[in-house]
XYZ file of C-alpha atoms in Angstrom:
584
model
C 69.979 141.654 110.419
C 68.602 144.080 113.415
C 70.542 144.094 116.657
C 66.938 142.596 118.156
C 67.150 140.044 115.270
C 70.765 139.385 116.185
C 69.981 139.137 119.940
C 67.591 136.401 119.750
C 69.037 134.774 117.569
C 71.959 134.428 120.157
C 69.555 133.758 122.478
C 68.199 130.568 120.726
C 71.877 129.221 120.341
C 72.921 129.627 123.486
C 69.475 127.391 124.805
C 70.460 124.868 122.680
C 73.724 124.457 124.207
C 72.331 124.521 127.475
C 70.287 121.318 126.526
C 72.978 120.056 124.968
C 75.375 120.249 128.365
C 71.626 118.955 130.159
C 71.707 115.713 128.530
C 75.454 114.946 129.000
C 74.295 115.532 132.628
C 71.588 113.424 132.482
C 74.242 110.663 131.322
C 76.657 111.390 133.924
C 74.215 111.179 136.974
C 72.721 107.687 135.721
C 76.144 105.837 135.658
C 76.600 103.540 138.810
C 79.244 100.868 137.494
C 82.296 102.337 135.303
C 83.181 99.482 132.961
C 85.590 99.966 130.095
C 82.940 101.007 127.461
C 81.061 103.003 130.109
C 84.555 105.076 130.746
C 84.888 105.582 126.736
C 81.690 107.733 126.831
C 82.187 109.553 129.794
C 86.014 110.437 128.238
C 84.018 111.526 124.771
C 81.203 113.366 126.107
C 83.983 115.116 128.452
C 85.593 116.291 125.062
C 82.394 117.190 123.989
C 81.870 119.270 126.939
C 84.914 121.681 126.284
C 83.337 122.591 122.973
C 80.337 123.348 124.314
C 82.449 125.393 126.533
C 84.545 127.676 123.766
C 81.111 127.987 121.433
C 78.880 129.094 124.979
C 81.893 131.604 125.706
C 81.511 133.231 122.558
C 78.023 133.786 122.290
C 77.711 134.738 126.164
C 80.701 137.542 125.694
C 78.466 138.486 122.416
C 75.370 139.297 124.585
C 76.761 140.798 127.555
C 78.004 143.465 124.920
C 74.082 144.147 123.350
C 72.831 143.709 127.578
C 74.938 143.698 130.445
C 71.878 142.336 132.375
C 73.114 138.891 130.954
C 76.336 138.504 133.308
C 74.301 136.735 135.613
C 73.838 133.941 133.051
C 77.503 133.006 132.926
C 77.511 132.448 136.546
C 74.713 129.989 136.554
C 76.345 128.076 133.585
C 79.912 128.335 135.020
C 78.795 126.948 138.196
C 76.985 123.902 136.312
C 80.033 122.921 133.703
C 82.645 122.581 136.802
C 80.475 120.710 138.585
C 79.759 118.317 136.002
C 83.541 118.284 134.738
C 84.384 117.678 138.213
C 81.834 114.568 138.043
C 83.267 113.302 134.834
C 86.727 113.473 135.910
C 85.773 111.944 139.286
C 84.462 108.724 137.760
C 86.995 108.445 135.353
C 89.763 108.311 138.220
C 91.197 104.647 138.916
C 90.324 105.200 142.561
C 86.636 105.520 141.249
C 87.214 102.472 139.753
C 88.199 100.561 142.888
C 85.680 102.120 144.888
C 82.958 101.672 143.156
C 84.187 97.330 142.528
C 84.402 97.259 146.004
C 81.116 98.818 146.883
C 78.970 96.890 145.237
C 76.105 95.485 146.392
C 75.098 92.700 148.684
C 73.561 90.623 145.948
C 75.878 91.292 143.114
C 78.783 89.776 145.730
C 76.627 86.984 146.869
C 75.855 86.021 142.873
C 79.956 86.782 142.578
C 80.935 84.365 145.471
C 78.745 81.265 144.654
C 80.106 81.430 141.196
C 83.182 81.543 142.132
C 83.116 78.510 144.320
C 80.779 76.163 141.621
C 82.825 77.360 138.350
C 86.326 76.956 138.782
C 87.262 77.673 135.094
C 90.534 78.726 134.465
C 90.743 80.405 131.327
C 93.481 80.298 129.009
C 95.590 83.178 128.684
C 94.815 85.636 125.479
C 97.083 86.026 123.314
C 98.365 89.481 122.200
C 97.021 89.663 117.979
C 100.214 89.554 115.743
C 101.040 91.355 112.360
C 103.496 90.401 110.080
C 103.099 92.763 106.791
C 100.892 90.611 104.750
C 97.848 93.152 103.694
C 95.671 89.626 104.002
C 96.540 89.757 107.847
C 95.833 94.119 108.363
C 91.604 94.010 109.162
C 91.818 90.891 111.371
C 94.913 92.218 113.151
C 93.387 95.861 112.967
C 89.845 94.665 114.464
C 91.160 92.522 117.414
C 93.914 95.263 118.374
C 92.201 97.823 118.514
C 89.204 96.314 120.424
C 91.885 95.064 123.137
C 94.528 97.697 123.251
C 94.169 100.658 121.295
C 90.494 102.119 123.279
C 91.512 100.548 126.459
C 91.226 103.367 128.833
C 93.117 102.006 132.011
C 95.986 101.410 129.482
C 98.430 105.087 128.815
C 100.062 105.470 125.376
C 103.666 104.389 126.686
C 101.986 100.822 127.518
C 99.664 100.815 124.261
C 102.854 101.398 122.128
C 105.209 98.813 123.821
C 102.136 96.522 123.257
C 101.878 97.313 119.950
C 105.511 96.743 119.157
C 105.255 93.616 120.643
C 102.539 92.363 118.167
C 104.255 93.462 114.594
C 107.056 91.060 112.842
C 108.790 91.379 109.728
C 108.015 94.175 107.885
C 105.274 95.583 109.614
C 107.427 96.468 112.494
C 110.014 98.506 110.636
C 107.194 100.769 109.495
C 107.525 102.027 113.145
C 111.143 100.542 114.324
C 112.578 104.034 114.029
C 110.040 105.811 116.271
C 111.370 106.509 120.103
C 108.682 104.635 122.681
C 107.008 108.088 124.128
C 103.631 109.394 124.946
C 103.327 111.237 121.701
C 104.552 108.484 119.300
C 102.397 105.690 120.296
C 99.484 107.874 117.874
C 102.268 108.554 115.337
C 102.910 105.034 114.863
C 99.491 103.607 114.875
C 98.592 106.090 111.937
C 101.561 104.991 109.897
C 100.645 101.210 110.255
C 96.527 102.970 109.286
C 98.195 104.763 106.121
C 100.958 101.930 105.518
C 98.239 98.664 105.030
C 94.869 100.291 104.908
C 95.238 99.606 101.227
C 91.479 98.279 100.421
C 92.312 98.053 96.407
C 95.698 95.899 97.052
C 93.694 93.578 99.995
C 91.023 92.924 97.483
C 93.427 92.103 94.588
C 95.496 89.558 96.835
C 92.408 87.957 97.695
C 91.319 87.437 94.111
C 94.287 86.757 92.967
C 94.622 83.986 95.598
C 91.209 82.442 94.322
C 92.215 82.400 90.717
C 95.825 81.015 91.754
C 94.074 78.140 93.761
C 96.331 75.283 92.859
C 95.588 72.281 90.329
C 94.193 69.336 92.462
C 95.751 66.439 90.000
C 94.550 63.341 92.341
C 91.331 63.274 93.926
C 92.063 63.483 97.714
C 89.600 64.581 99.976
C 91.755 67.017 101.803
C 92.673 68.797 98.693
C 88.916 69.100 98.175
C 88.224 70.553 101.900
C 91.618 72.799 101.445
C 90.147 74.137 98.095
C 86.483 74.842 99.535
C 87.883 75.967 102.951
C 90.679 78.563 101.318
C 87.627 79.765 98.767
C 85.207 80.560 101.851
C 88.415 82.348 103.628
C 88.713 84.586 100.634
C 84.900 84.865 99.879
C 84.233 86.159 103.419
C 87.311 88.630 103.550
C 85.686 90.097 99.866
C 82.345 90.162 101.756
C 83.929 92.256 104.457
C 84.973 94.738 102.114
C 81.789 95.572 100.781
C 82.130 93.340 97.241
C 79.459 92.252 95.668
C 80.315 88.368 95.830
C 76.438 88.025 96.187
C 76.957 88.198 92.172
C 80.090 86.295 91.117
C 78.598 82.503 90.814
C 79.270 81.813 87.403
C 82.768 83.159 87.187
C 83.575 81.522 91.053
C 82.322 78.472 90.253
C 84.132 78.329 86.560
C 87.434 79.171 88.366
C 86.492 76.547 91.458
C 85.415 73.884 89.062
C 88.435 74.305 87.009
C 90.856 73.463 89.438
C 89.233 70.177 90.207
C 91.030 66.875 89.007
C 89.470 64.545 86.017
C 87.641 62.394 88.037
C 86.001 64.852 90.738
C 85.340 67.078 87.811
C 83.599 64.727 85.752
C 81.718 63.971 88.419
C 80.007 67.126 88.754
C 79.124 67.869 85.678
C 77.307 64.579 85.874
C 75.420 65.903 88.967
C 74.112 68.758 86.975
C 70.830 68.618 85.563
C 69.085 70.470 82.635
C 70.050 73.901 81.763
C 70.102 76.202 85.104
C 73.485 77.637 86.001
C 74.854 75.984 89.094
C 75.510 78.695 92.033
C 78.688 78.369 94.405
C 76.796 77.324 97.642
C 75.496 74.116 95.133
C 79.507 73.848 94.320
C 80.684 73.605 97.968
C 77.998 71.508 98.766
C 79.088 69.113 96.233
C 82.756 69.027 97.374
C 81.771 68.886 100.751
C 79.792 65.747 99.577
C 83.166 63.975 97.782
C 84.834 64.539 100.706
C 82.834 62.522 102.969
C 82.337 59.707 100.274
C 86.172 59.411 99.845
C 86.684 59.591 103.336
C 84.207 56.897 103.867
C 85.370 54.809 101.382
C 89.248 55.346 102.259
C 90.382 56.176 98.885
C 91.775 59.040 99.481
C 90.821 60.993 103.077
C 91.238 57.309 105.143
C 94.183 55.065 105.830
C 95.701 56.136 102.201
C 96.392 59.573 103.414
C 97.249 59.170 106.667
C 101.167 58.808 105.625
C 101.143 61.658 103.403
C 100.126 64.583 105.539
C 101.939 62.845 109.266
C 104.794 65.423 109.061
C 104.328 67.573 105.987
C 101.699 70.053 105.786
C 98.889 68.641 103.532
C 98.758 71.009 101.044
C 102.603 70.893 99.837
C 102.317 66.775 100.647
C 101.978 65.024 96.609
C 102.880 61.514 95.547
C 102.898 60.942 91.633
C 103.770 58.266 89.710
C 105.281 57.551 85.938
C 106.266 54.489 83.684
C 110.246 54.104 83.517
C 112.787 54.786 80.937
C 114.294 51.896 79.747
C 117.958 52.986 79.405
C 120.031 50.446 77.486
C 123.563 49.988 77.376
C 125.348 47.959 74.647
C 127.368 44.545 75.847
C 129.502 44.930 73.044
C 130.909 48.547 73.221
C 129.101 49.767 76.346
C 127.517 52.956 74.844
C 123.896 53.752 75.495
C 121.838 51.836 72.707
C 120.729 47.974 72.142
C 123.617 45.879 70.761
C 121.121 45.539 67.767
C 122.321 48.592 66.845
C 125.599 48.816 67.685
C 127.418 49.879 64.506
C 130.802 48.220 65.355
C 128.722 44.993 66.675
C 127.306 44.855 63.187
C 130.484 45.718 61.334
C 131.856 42.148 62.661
C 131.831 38.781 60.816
C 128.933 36.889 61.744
C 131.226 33.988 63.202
C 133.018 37.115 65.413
C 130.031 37.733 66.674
C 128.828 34.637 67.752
C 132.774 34.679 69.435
C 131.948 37.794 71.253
C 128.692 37.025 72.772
C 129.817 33.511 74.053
C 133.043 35.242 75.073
C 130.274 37.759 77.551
C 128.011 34.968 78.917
C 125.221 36.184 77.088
C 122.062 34.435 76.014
C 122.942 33.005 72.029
C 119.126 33.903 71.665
C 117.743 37.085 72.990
C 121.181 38.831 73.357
C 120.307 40.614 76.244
C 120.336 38.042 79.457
C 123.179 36.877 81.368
C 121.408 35.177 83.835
C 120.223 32.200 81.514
C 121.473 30.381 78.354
C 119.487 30.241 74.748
C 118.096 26.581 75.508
C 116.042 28.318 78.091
C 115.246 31.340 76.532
C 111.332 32.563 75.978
C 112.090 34.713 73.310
C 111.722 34.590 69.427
C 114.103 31.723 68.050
C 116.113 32.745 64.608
C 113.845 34.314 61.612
C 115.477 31.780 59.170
C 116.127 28.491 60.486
C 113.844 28.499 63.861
C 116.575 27.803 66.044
C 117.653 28.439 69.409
C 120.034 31.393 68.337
C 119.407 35.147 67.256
C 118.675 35.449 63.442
C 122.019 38.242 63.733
C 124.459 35.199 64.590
C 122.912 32.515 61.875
C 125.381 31.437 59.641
C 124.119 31.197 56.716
C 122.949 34.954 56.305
C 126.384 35.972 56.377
C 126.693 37.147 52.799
C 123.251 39.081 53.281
C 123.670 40.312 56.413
C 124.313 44.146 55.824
C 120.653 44.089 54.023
C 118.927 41.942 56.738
C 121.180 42.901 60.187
C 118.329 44.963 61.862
C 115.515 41.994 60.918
C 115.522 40.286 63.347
C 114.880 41.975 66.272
C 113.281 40.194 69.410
C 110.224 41.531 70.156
C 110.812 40.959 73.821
C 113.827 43.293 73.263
C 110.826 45.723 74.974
C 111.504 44.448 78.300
C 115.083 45.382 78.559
C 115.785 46.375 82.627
C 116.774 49.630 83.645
C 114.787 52.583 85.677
C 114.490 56.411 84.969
C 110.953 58.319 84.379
C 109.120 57.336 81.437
C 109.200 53.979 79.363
C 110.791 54.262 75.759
C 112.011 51.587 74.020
C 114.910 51.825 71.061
C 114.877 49.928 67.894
C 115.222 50.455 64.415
C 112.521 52.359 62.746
C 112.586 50.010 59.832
C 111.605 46.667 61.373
C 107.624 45.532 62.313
C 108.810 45.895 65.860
C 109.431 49.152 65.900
C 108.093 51.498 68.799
C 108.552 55.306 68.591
C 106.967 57.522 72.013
C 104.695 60.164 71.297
C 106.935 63.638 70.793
C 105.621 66.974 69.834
C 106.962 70.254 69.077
C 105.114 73.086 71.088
C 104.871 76.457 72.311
C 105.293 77.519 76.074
C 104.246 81.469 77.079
C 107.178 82.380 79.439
C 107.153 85.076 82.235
C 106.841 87.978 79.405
C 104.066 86.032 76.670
C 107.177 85.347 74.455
C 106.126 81.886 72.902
C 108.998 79.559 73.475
C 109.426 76.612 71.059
C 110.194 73.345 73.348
C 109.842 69.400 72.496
C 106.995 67.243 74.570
C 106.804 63.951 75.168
C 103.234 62.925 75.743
C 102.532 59.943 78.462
C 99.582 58.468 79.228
C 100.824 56.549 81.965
C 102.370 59.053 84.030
C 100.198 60.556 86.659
C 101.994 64.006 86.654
C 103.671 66.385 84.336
C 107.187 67.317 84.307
C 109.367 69.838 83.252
C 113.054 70.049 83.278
C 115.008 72.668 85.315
C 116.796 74.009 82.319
C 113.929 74.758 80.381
C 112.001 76.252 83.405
C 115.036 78.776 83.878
C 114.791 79.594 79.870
C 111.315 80.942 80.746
C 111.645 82.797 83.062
C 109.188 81.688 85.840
C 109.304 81.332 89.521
C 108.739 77.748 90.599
C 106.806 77.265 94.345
C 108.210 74.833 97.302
C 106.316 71.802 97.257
C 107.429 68.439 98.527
C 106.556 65.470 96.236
C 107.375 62.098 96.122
C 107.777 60.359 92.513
C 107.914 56.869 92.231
C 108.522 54.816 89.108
C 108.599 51.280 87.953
C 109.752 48.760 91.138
C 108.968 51.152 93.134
C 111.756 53.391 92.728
C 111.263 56.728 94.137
C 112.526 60.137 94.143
C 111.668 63.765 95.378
C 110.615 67.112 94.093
C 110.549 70.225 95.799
C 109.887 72.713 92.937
C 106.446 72.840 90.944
C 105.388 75.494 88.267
C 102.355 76.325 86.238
C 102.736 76.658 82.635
C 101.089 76.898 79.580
C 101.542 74.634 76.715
C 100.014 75.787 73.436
C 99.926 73.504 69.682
C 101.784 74.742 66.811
C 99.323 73.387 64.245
C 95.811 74.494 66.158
C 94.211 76.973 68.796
C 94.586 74.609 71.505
C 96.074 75.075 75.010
C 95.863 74.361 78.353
C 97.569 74.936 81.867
C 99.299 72.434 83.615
C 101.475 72.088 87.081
C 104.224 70.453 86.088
C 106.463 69.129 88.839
C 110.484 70.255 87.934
C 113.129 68.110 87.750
C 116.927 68.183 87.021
C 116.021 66.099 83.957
C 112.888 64.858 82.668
C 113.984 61.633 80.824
C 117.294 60.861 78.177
C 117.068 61.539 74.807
C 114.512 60.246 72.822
C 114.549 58.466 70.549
C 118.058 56.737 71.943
C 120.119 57.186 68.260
C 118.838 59.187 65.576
C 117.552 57.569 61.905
C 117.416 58.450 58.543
C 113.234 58.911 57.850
C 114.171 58.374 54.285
C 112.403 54.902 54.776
C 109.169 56.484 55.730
C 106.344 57.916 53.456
C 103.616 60.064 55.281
C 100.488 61.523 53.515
C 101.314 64.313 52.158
C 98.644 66.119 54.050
C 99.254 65.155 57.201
C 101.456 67.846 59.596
C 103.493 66.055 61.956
C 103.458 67.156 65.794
C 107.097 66.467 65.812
C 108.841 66.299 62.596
C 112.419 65.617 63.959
C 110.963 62.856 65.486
C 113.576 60.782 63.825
C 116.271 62.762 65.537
C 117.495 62.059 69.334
C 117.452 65.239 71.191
C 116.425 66.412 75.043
C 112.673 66.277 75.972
C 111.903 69.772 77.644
C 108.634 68.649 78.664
C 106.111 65.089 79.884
C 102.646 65.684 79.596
C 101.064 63.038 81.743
C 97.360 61.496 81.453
C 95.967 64.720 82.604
C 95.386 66.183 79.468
C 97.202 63.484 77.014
C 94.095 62.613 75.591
C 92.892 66.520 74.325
C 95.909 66.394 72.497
C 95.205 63.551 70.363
C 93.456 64.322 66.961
C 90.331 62.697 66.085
C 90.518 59.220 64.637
C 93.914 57.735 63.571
C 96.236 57.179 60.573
C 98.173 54.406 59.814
C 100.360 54.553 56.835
C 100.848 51.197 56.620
C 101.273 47.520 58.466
C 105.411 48.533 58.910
C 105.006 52.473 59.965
C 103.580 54.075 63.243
C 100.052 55.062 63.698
C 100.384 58.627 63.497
């Protein structure tokens, strides 16, 4: 390039800058009221100004040296940039600011005055934004910081960094703890909080993670329905704000949405769906929106039932279930925990020994089991051979064939023994027509690592919830959550949880599974069955797998699966082997 070249070329920059420093000018000289966002462009156009400054230097000293004639340029433009900085700095003064509130005009005070004489409005104080660590919490607490403190202009950096300490708990404020409260540090530390939680992958992940971890509504209740929309639109909108393409994500929100629902609400909706068109979310939160108001119409659940619930617990950790009882039944004769039907030493005794014993306890000739009536008034079966008022195990005249005929003759209301625990079982020998075994099943359960861990089930179709007993829980491995539930039984006996856990129970003869809350207790129910049985008296198909085939042996229950999902894990149809064996 020519030196001509080279000096127009300088020439042309150096005009350009010129109009740049014209226009900031043009800014400056139309501003009449500073106001906080009015000060925030004056204080970055000023910074704008000094570059324009270094770059003009350069290319002025560059000419001067091709033609000297150009010195009188740099006078002009000197003359110009202190006068405007001087204008900048002027308005940017806090005297400027008084000034200029105090000179306003005659109108503006009159409008000023008669408002504040008609609209005494007292508004409530605001409320500095808090942090605690929790990356959900950073772009709420980032936004409404920084609009209030961080570009406040009449505030200095000592004052922004005491506020800022101020607003962060827990971990968030020993990201900065260590940092001395100066001019200089108050940047520092609000770039270390930027780098510390500015994390836009781990925000995301939390909030999908929170909508797949929704929790298992397992009673229709209308404010677990407006808890499960309300937490869903919380996490949609955050994803929204982060640029995620939720726009797209129907099918698999409303899968994960719908699957959370309980029985009823979810059968529900599938009944509102018609013909073949895949439902979208806002059609999904419409429809719970919809349940809500019907149950809270109808008071099922979001009326007078609930009220008590959620008074002084937080609604969301607030759960009442409820289960049959376990019949536990202790033994008159020897006091151990079976029937005295089959109490061994009972049965061991002479049949007039035993008719000595019972009379010797006050207990009911009859039934054997009642102390509060005698056998002339007793409702249950009379004796299997001669159709009196006495149990068939104290007739006399089946003394010399007792040992073959000891367990026949079992009252059936021997069902309705008294006694409370968590889920109804009923103990009897497995060779008489009264006979009732509980459903048990051997099954696997994933724990924290996807080991499958063998455990024994009790199936219940009339308890509301699922349980899972504190021993087993700590075998796999998983961290329960704080919930506070109230469990209440036959009579209305009651009891509390405060521990709940998700698991997964999978079959040991199929594909099946499914994931269940299970509430955690110390222990779920007492051995089932009550004393262990030879199954030599039993004949089974030979191709039929049992669910449990030490069902004939009494050992812990790990596990109740309640009315949830009892009924998927029934096969299809059932078998009976015959009139005197269970219906498998």
């Amino acid at each position: 390039m020519t030196d001509e070249n080279a000096h127009l070329a300088l020439k042309k920059r150096r005009t350009t800058l010129k109009s740049s420093c014209t226009r900031i000018r043009t800014y400056v000289d139309s501003v009449r009221d500073v106001f906080a966002s009015v000060a925030a462009q004056l204080q970055e156009r000023r910074l704008k100004l000094d570059q324009y400054w270094s770059e003009y230097n350069q290319i002025q000293l560059n000419l001067e040296l091709i033609d000297e004639s150009e010195t009188n340029d740099r006078a002009t433009f000197e003359d110009a940039f202190y006068g405007l900085c001087a204008k900048i700095r002027e308005l940017l003064s806090p005297s400027s600011f008084t000034s200029r509130n105090a000179t306003a005009s005659p109108s503006t005070s009159s409008v000023r005055e008669l408002s504040d004489n008609t609209m005494h409005v007292r508004l409530p104080k605001l409320n500095l934004p808090t942090f605690s660590g929790s990356y959900d919490e950073w772009f709420p607490f980032h936004d409404n910081f920084n609009s209030v403190i961080h570009t406040n202009v009449s505030l200095n950096n000592v004052q922004k960094f005491q506020y800022l300490k101020a607003s962060l708990t827990g971990d968030a404020g020993n990201v900065i703890n260590a940092l001395e409260m100066t001019d200089g540090n108050y940047a520092v530390a609000w770039t270390l909080l930027c780098e510390r939680y500015d994390n836009k992958r781990v925000i995301v992940e939390n909030h999908v993670k929170a909508l797949v971890d929704t929790p298992h509504i397992i009673k229709e209740n209308a404010k677990e329905l407006r808890k499960l929309a309300d937490d869903a639109s919380k996490h949609l909108h955050a994803l929204q704000a982060m640029k995620c393409p939720t726009a797209h994500w129907d099918d698999l929100l409303v899968y994960i949405l719908k699957s959370k629902l309980d029985k009823v609400t979810l059968r529900e909706w599938q009944a509102s769906l018609t013909g073949t068109e895949r439902p979208t979310l806002k059609q999904f939160l419409d429809f719970v929106a919809h349940q809500c108001q019907t149950l809270e119409a109808t008071d099922r659940s979001g009326g007078n039932n609930t009220k008590n619930i959620g008074a002084k617990h937080p609604p969301s950790d607030k759960r009442q279930s409820s289960c049959a009882a376990t019949v536990k039944i202790n033994c008159y004769y020897c006091k151990g925990n079976h029937s005295i039907y089959n109490c061994k030493d009972f049965l061991a005794l002479s049949v007039s020994r035993r008719i000595s014993e019972i009379r010797s306890r006050k207990v009911c000739l009859n039934c054997l089991r009642a102390t509060s009536h005698t056998s002339a008034k007793c409702t249950s079966e009379q004796c299997k051979v001669c159709h009196q008022k006495h149990n068939t195990l104290l007739h006399l005249e089946s003394a010399l064939v007792e040992t073959a005929d000891k367990n026949a003759s079992k009252s059936e209301d021997s069902k309705s023994v008294s006694a409370s625990s968590t889920v109804a079982t009923y103990s009897s020998d497995p060779i008489t027509n009264d006979n009732i075994l509980l459903s048990t099943a051997l099954i696997y359960v994933p724990d924290s690592e996807g080991t499958l861990m063998p455990c024994r089930a009790l199936l219940d179709c009339g308890s509301q919830a699922n349980f899972i007993s504190s021993k087993f829980l700590s075998m796999l491995k998983i961290n329960p959550r704080r919930v506070n539930m109230s469990i209440s039984g036959v009579g209305g006996t009651a009891t509390t949880s405060t521990r709940a856990a998700r698991i997964r129970v999978q079959s040991r003869l199929s594909s099946y599974n499914a994931d269940i809350e299970c509430i955690v207790t110390d222990s779920v129910t007492d051995k089932l069955p009550a004393c262990s049985f030879s199954r030599g008296s039993f004949e089974f198909p030979r191709n039929i797998k049992l669910a449990d085939p030490r069902f004939h042996e009494s050992s812990d229950i790990d596990i109740v699966i309640g009315t949830e999902i009892f009924w998927d894990t029934l096969s299809v149809g059932r078998i009976k082997a015959s009139s005197r064996h269970p219906a498998l």
